[in-house]
Coordinates of C-alpha atoms in Angstrom, one line a residue:
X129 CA 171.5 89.9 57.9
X130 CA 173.1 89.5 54.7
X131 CA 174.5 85.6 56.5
X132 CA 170.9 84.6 57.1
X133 CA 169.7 85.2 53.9
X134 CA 172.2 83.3 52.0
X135 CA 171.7 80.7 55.1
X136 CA 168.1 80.8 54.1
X137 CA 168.7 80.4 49.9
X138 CA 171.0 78.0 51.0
X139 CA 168.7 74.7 50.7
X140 CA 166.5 75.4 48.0
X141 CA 169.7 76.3 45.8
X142 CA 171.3 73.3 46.7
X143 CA 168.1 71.1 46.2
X144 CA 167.5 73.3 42.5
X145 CA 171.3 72.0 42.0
X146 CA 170.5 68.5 43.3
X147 CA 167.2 68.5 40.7
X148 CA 169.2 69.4 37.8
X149 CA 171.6 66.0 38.6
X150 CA 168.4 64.2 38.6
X151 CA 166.9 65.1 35.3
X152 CA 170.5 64.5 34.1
X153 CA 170.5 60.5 35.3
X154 CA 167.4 60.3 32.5
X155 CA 168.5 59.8 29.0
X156 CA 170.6 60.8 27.0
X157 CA 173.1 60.4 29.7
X158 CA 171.1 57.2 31.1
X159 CA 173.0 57.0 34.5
X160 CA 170.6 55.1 36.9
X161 CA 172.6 55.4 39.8
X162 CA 172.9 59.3 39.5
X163 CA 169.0 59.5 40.4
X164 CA 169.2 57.4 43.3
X165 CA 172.0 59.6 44.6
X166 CA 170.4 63.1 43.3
X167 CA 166.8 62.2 45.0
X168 CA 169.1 60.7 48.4
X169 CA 170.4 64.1 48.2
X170 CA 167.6 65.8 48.0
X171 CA 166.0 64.4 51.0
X172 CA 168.7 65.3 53.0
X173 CA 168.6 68.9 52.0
X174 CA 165.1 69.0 52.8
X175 CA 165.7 67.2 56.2
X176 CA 167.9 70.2 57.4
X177 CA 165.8 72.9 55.4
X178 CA 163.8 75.4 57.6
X179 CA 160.9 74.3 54.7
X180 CA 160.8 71.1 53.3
X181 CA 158.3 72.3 51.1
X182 CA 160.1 74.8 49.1
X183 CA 163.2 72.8 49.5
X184 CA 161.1 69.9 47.2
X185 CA 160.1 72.8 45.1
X186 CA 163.1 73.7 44.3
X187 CA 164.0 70.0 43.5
X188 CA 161.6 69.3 41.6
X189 CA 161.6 72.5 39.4
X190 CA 165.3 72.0 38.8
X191 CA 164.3 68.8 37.5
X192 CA 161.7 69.6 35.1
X193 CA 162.9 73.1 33.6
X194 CA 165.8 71.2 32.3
X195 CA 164.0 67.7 31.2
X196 CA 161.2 69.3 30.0
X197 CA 163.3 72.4 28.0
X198 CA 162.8 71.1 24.8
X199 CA 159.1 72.6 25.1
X200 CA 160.6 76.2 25.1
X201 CA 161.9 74.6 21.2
X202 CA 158.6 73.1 20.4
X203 CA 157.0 76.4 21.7
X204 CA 158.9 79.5 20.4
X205 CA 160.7 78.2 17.6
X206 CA 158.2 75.8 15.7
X207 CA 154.9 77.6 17.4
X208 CA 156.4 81.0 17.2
X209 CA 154.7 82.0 20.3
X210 CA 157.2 85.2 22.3
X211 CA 160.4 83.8 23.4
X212 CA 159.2 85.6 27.2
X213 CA 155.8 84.0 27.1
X214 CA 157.4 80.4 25.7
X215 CA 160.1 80.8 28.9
X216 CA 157.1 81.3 31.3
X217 CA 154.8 78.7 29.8
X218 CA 157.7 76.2 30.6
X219 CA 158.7 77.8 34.0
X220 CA 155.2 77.6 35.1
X221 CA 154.8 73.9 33.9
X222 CA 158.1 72.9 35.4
X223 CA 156.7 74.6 38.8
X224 CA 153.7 72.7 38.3
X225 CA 155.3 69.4 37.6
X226 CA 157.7 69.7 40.6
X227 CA 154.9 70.2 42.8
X228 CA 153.9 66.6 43.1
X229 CA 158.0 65.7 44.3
X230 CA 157.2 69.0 46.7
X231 CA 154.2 67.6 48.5
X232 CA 155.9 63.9 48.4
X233 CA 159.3 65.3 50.4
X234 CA 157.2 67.4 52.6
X235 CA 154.7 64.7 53.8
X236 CA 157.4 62.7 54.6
X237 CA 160.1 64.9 55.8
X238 CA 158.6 64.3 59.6
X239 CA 159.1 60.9 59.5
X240 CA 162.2 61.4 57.9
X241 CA 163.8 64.0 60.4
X242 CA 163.0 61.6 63.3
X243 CA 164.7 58.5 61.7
X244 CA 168.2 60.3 60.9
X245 CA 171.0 59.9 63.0
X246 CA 170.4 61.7 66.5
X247 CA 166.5 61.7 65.7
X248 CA 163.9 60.0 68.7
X249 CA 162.7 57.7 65.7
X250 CA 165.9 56.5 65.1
X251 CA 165.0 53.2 65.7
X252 CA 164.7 49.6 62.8
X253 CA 161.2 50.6 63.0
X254 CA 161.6 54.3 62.7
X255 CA 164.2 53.8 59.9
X256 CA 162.1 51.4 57.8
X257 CA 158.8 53.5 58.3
X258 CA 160.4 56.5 57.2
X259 CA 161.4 55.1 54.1
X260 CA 158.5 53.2 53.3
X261 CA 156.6 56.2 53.8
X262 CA 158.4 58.2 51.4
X263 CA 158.4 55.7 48.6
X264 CA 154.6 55.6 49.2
X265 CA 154.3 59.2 48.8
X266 CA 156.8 59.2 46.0
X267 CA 155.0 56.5 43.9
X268 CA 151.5 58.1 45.0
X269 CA 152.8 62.2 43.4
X270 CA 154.1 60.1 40.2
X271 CA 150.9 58.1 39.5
X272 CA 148.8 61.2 40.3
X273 CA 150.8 63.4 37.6
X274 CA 150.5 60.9 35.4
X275 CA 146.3 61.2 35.2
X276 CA 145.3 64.6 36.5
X277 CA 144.6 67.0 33.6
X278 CA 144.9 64.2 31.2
X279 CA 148.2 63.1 32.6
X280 CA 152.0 63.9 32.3
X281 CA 154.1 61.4 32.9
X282 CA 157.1 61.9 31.1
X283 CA 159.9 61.5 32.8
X284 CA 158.5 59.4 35.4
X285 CA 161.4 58.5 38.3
X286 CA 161.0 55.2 37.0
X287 CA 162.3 55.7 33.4
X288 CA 166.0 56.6 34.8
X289 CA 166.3 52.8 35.6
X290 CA 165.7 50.6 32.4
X291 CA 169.4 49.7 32.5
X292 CA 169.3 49.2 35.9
X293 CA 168.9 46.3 38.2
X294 CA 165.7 47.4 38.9
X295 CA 164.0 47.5 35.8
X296 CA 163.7 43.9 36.5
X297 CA 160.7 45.3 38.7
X298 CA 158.8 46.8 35.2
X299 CA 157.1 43.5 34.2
X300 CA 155.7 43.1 37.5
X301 CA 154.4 46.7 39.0
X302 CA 155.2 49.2 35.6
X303 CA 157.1 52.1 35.2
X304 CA 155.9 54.0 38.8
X305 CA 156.4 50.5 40.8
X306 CA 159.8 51.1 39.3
X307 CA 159.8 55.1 40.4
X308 CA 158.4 53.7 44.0
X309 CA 161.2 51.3 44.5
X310 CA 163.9 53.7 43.2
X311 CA 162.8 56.3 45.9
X312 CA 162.5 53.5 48.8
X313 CA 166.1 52.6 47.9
X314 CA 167.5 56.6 47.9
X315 CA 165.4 57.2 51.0
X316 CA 167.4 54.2 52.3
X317 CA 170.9 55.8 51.0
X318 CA 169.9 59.1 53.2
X319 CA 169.3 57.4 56.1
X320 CA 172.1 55.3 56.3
X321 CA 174.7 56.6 58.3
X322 CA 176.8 54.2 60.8
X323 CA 176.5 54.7 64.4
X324 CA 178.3 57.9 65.9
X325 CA 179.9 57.7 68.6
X326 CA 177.4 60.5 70.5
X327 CA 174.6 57.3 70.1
X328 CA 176.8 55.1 71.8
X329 CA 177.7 57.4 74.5
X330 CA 174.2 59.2 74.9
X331 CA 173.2 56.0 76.8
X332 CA 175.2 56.6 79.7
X333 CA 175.5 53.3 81.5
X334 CA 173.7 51.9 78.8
X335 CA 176.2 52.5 76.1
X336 CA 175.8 48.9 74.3
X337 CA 172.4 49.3 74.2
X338 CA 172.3 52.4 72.4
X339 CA 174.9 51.3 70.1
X340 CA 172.8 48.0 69.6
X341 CA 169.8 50.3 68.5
X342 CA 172.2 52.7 65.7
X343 CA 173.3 49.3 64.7
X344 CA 170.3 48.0 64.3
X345 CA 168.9 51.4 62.6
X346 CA 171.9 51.2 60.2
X347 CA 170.8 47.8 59.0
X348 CA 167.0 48.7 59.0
X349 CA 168.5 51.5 56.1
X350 CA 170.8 48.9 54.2
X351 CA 167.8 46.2 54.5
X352 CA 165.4 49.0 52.7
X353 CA 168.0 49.6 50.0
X354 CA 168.8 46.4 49.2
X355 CA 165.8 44.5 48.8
X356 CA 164.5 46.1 45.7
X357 CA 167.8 45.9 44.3
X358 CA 167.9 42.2 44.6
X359 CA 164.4 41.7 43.9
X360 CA 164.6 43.7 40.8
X361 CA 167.9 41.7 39.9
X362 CA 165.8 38.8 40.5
X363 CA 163.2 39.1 38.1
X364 CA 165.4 40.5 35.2
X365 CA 166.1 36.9 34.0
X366 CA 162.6 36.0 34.2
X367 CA 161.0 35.0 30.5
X368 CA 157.4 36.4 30.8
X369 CA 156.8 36.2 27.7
X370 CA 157.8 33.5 24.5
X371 CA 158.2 34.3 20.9
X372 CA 155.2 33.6 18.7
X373 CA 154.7 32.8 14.9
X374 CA 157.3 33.6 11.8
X375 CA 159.6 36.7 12.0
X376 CA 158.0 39.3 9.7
X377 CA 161.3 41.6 7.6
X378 CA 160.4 45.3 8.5
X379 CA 161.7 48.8 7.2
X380 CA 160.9 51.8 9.4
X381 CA 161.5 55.0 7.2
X382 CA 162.9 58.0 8.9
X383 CA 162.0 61.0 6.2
X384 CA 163.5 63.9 8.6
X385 CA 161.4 66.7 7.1
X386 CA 161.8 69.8 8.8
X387 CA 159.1 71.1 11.0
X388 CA 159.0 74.8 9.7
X389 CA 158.9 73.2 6.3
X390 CA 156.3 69.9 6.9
X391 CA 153.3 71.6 6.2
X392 CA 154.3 73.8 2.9
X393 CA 152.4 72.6 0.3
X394 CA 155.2 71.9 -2.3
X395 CA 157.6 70.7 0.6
X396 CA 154.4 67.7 1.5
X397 CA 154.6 67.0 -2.2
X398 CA 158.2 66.4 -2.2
X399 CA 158.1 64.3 0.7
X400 CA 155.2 61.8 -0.5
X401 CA 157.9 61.1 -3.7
X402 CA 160.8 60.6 -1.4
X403 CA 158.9 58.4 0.7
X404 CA 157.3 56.9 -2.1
X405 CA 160.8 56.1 -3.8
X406 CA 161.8 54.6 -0.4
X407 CA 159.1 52.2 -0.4
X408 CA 159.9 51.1 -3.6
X409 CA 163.7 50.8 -2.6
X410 CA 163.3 47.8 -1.1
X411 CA 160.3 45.5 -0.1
X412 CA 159.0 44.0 3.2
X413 CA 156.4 42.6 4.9
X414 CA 155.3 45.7 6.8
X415 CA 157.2 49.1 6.0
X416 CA 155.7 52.2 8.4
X417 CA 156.0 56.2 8.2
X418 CA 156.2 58.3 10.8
X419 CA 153.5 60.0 12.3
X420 CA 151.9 62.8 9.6
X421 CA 154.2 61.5 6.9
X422 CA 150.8 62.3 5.2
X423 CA 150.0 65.9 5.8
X424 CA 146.8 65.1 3.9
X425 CA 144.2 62.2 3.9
X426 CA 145.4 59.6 1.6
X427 CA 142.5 60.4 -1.0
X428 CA 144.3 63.6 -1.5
X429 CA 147.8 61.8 -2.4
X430 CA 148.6 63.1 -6.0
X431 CA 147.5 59.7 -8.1
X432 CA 151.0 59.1 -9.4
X433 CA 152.3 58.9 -5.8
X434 CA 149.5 57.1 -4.8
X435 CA 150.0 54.5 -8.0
X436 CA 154.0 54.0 -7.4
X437 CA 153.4 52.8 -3.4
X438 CA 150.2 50.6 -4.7
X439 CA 152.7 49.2 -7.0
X440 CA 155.7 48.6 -4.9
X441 CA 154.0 47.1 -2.3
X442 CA 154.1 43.5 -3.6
X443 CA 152.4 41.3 -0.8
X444 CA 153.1 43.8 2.4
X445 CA 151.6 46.3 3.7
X446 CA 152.7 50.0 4.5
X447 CA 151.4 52.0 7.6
X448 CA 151.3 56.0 6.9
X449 CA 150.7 57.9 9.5
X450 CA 148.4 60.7 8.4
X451 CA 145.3 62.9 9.1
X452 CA 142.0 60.6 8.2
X453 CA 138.1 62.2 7.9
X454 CA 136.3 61.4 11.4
X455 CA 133.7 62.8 13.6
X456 CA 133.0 64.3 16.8
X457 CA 131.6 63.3 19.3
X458 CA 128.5 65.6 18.1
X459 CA 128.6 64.2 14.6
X460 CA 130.8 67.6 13.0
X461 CA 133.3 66.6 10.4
X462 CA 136.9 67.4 11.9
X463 CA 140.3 65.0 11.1
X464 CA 141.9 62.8 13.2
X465 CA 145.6 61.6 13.6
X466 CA 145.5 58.6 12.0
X467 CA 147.4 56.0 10.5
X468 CA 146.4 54.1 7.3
X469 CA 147.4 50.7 5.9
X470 CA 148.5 50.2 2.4
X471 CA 148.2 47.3 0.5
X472 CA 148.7 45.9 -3.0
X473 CA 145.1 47.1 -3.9
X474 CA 144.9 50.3 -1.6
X475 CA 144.0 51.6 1.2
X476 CA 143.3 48.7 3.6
X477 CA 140.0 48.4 5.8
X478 CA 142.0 49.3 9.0
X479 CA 142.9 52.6 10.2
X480 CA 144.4 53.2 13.7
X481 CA 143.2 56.5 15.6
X482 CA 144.8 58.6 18.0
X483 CA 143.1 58.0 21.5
X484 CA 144.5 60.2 24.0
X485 CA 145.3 63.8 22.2
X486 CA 148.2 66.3 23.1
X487 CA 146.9 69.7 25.1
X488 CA 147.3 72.4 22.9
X489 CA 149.0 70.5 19.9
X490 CA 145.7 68.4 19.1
X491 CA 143.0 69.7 21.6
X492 CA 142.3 72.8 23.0
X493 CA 141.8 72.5 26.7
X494 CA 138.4 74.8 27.9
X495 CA 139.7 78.5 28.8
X496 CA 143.1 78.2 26.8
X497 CA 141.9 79.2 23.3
X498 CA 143.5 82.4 24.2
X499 CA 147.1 80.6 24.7
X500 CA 146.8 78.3 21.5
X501 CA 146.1 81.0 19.5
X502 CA 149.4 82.4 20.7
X503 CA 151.1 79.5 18.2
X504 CA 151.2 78.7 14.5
X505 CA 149.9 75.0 14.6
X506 CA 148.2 74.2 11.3
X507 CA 146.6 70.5 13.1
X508 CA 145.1 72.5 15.8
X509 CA 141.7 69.8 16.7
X510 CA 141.6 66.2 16.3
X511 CA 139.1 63.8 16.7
X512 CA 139.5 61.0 19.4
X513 CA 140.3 57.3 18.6
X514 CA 137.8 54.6 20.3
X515 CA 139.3 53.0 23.3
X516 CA 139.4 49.8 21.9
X517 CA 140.8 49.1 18.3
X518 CA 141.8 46.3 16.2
X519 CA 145.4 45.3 15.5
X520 CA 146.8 45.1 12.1
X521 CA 147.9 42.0 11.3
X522 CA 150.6 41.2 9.0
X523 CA 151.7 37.3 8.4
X524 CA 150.4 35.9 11.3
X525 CA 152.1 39.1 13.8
X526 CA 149.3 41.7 15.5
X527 CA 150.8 44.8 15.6
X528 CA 148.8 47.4 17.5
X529 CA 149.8 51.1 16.8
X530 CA 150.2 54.2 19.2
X531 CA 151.0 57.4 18.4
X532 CA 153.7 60.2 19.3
X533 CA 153.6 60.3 23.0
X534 CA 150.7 57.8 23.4
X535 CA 153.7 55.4 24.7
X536 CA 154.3 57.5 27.7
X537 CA 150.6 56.0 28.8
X538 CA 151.4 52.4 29.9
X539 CA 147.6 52.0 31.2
X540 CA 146.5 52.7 28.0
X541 CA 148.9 50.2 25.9
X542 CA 148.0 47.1 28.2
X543 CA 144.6 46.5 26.5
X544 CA 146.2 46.2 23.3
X545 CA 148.6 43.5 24.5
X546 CA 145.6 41.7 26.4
X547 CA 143.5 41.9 23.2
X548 CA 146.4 40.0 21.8
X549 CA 149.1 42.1 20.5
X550 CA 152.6 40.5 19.8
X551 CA 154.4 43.8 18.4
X552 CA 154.2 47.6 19.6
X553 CA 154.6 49.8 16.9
X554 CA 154.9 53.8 18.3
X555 CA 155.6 56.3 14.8
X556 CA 156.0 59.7 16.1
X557 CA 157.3 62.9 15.0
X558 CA 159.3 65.1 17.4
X559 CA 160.8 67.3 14.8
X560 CA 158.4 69.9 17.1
X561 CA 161.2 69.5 20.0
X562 CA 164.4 70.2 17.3
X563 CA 167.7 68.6 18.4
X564 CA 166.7 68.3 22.2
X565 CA 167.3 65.7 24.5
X566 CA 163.3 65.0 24.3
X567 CA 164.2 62.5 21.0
X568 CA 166.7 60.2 23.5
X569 CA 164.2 60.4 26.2
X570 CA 161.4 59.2 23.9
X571 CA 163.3 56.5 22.8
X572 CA 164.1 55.5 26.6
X573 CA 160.2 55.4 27.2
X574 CA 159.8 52.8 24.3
X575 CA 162.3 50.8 25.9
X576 CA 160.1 51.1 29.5
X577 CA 157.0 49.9 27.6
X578 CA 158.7 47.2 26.0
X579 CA 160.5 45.8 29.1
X580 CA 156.3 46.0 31.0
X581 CA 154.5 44.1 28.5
X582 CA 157.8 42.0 27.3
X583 CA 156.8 42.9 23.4
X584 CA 158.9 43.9 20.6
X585 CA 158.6 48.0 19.9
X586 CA 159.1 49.1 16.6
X587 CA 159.2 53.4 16.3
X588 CA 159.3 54.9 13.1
X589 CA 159.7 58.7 13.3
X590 CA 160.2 61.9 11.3
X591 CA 163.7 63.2 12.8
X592 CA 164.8 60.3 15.4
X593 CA 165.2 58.5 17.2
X594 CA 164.0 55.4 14.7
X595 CA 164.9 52.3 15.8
X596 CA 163.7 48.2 16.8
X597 CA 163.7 47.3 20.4
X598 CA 163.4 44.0 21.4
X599 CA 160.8 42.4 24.4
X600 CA 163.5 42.8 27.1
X601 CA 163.9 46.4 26.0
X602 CA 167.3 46.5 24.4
X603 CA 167.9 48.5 21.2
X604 CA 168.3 46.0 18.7
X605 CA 169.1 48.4 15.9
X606 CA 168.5 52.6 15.7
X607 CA 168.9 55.3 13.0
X608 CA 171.0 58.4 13.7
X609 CA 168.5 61.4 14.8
X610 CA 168.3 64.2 12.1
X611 CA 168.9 61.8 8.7
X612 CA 167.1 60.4 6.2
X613 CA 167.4 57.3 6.4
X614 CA 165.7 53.5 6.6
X615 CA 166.0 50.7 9.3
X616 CA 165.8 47.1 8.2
X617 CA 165.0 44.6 11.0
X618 CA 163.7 41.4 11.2
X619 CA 161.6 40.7 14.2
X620 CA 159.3 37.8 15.6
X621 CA 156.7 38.8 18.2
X622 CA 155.6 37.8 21.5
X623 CA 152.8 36.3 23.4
X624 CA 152.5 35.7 27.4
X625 CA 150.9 38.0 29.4
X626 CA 153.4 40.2 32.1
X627 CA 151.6 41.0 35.9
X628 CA 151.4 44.4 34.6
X629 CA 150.1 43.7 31.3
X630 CA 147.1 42.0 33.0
X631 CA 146.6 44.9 35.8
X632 CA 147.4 47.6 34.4
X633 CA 148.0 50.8 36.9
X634 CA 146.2 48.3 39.2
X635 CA 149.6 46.9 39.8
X636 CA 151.6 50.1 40.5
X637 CA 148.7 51.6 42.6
X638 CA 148.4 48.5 44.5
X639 CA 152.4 48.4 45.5
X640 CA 152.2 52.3 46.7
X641 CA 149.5 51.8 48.5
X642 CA 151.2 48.9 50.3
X643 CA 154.5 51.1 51.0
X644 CA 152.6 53.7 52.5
X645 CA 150.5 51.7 54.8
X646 CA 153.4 50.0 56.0
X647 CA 155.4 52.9 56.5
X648 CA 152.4 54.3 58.8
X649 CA 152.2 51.3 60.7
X650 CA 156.3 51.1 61.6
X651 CA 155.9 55.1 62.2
X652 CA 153.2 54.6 64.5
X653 CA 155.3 52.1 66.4
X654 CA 158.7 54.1 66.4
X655 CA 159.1 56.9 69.4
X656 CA 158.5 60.6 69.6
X657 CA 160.0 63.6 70.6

């Protein structure tokens, strides 16, 4: 008895152990073949599970609770909810997260039994449908999570390969084309297996013939896993996009206040004069705080403050992120997280609004009250940003803003870009998540969104990690995480629109959609027991 229970916990501990690989091939580690070999694992494990379902459970969880654990941080130690209720919160989110790789693995698990070695669907056309299918299904789970109930997409598959070959795939079908391709090739790695000698002989007479077929199944597998890869190597020289006007000199300030302390009144004070004396330090055409620099609209900045950055600001401009007066959507007075521009006269007529808010950080969902009230936030409901709004421009360059995890949201960046953006600019502050591998990961997301739209990224933030990334997604300079500290860069723009800038999730949807069908139709075609 005691054998068939461990039997039993075998698979899903193995796939938990195989999840925890995955999230580790995300940054800071950053090792893009360790996810294709985790998620090849993984199908295996669920292949041979008694259910596939719990198996990609198991995965899935094991890859969340440990990518996602900086929430616990953000949760008990900044929100000071319970340290039990902050551990549930993220085990039930981690559960809820790893469902969408559950339902992928199982859905395709089938297909995938029958094409392994010994299977009646091992066939070329059993081998490729299988494998198609799952990268359908894959792609489909990771889109999906990315829009229902406002959308999570962090750590998206997709995200583990920007210094892989087939990031060269971003420009064209976006971060979860990326994650799609990345689960056709480890599919391919799980079902490649060269042909045992039981194939050969189970054909009695016909021994070449069923050696002809595991051959032929064997390269079916290597034909699935190497296509992307060469297609993704392909593209990665391509220039979609060509630099544009005169390079404009930018400082992105990294204050590194610390979250228990950001919102004391005297502590706000003393980082408007730090700030303020930073700005001065040094001038440049466009010098940008991290999100809530500001704890308080600009009108409230004590006037000296307020008259040194006026001063020092010379013929550039400085973007302060900051809460700003707006309205509901009824027409009630509220705040919304905001940043302003300051020029040599003031504030400038431009403001940039937060569009798609955080749940529970800047919006209570309906029915969670209960739970919010459970943290100390002090910015607890913000008003929405219009979908569409104007980029700043500074010496010829359009910069269009976005805000802390914003960037995560590729379908909502690529109207900026097609309204004629030639520099991202993302100012965060992620002091919430501590010294967590959620600042790394961040930063790896920037680099995604940069590599889609083939557009320099510029993040300034509160604790890290600050830095310039150039249109092909490589770091061009970065500040160490937890110092105060200021990065000087000079950067030129971009203009040329990528396939995914001008489709948007159009692109992605369109390529999973295409896997999936196609994976049907060789499935349909391949035999069954």
């Amino acid at each position: 008895m005691l054998r068939d229970r461990l039997r039993r916990a075998a698979a899903p501990g193995a796939a938990f152990a195989a999840g925890l690989v995955h999230a580790a091939s995300f940054a800071p580690l950053g090792l893009w073949w360790l996810q294709l070999l985790a998620l090849a694992a993984a199908i295996r494990i669920a292949c041979a599970a008694r259910s596939p379902t719990l198996a990609g459970l198991a995965f899935g969880f094991g890859w969340f609770v440990s990518g996602v654990a900086w929430l616990f941080v953000s949760m008990h130690r900044y929100g000071g909810m319970p340290a039990p209720m902050a551990a549930a919160a993220l085990v039930l989110f981690a559960l809820y997260l790893g469902a969408f790789a559950a339902t992928g693995i199982a859905l395709a698990t089938p297909s995938l039994r029958r094409a392994l070695p010994g299977g009646a669907g091992r066939t070329p056309r059993g081998v490729a449908g299988a494998a198609l299918l799952f990268a359908g299904l894959w792609g489909a789970g990771e889109m999906l999570r990315g829009w229902l109930f406002t959308g999570f997409p962090w750590l998206s598959s997709g995200y583990a390969q920007v210094d892989g070959p087939l990031a060269g795939l971003a420009p064209a079908v976006g971060v979860h084309g990326v994650g799609a391709a990345a689960a056709l090739v480890a599919a391919a790695l799980a079902l490649a297996a060269p042909p045992s000698r039981r194939e050969g002989e189970s054909a009695g007479p016909g021994a070449s013939a069923g050696r002809r077929a595991a051959s032929g199944a064997l390269a079916a597998a290597l034909a699935c896993l190497a296509l992307p890869l060469l297609a993704g190597l392909a593209l990665l020289p391509v220039r979609w996009a060509d630099e544009v006007g005169e390079p404009i000199r930018v400082r992105l300030l990294q204050g590194n206040v610390p979250q228990q302390m950001k919102f004391d009144p005297a502590r706000s004070v003393a980082a408007m004069q730090a700030y303020a004396q930073a700005i001065a330090a040094e001038p440049a055409d466009l010098i940008v705080l991290p999100e809530t620099a500001w704890t308080v609209p600009w009108s409230r900045t004590p006037p000296s403050i307020a008259a040194a950055i006026v001063d020092a600001v010379g013929d550039g401009v400085v973007a302060i992120g900051m809460p700003l007066p707006a309205r509901t959507r009824r027409g009630e007075p509220t705040l919304s997280n905001s940043v302003a521009a300051i020029g040599a006269g003031g504030p400038l007529p431009w403001r940039y609004d937060k569009r798609h808010l955080v749940p529970f950080g800047e919006f209570v969902p309906p029915g969670f009250r209960w739970f919010v009230d459970m943290m100390e936030i002090p910015l607890g409901d913000f008003g929405r940003g219009a979908p569409h709004q104007p980029a700043l421009d500074v010496r010829g360059q359009r910069l269009a803003f976005n805000i802390c995890y914003e960037d995560i949201f590729g379908r909502e960046l690529a109207p900026q870009v097609r309204d004629g953006a030639t520099i991202l600019v993302n100012v965060s502050n992620i002091a919430w998540f501590g010294e967590s591998h959620a600042l790394p990961q961040h930063l790896q997301i920037a680099r995604m969104r940069a590599i889609e739209f083939a557009r320099p990224m510029l993040r300034a933030t509160n604790t890290g990690v600050t830095a310039a990334i150039d249109a092909r997604g490589r770091v061009l300079g970065a500040l160490r995480p937890h110092s105060e500290e200021s990065l000087a860069a000079s950067l030129r723009g971009t203009s040329g629109l990528t396939p995914y800038a001008r489709a948007g999730d159009l692109a992605p949807l369109a390529l999973v959609a295409a896997l999936a069908l196609a994976g049907l139709a060789f499935g349909a075609a391949a035999p069954r027991e």
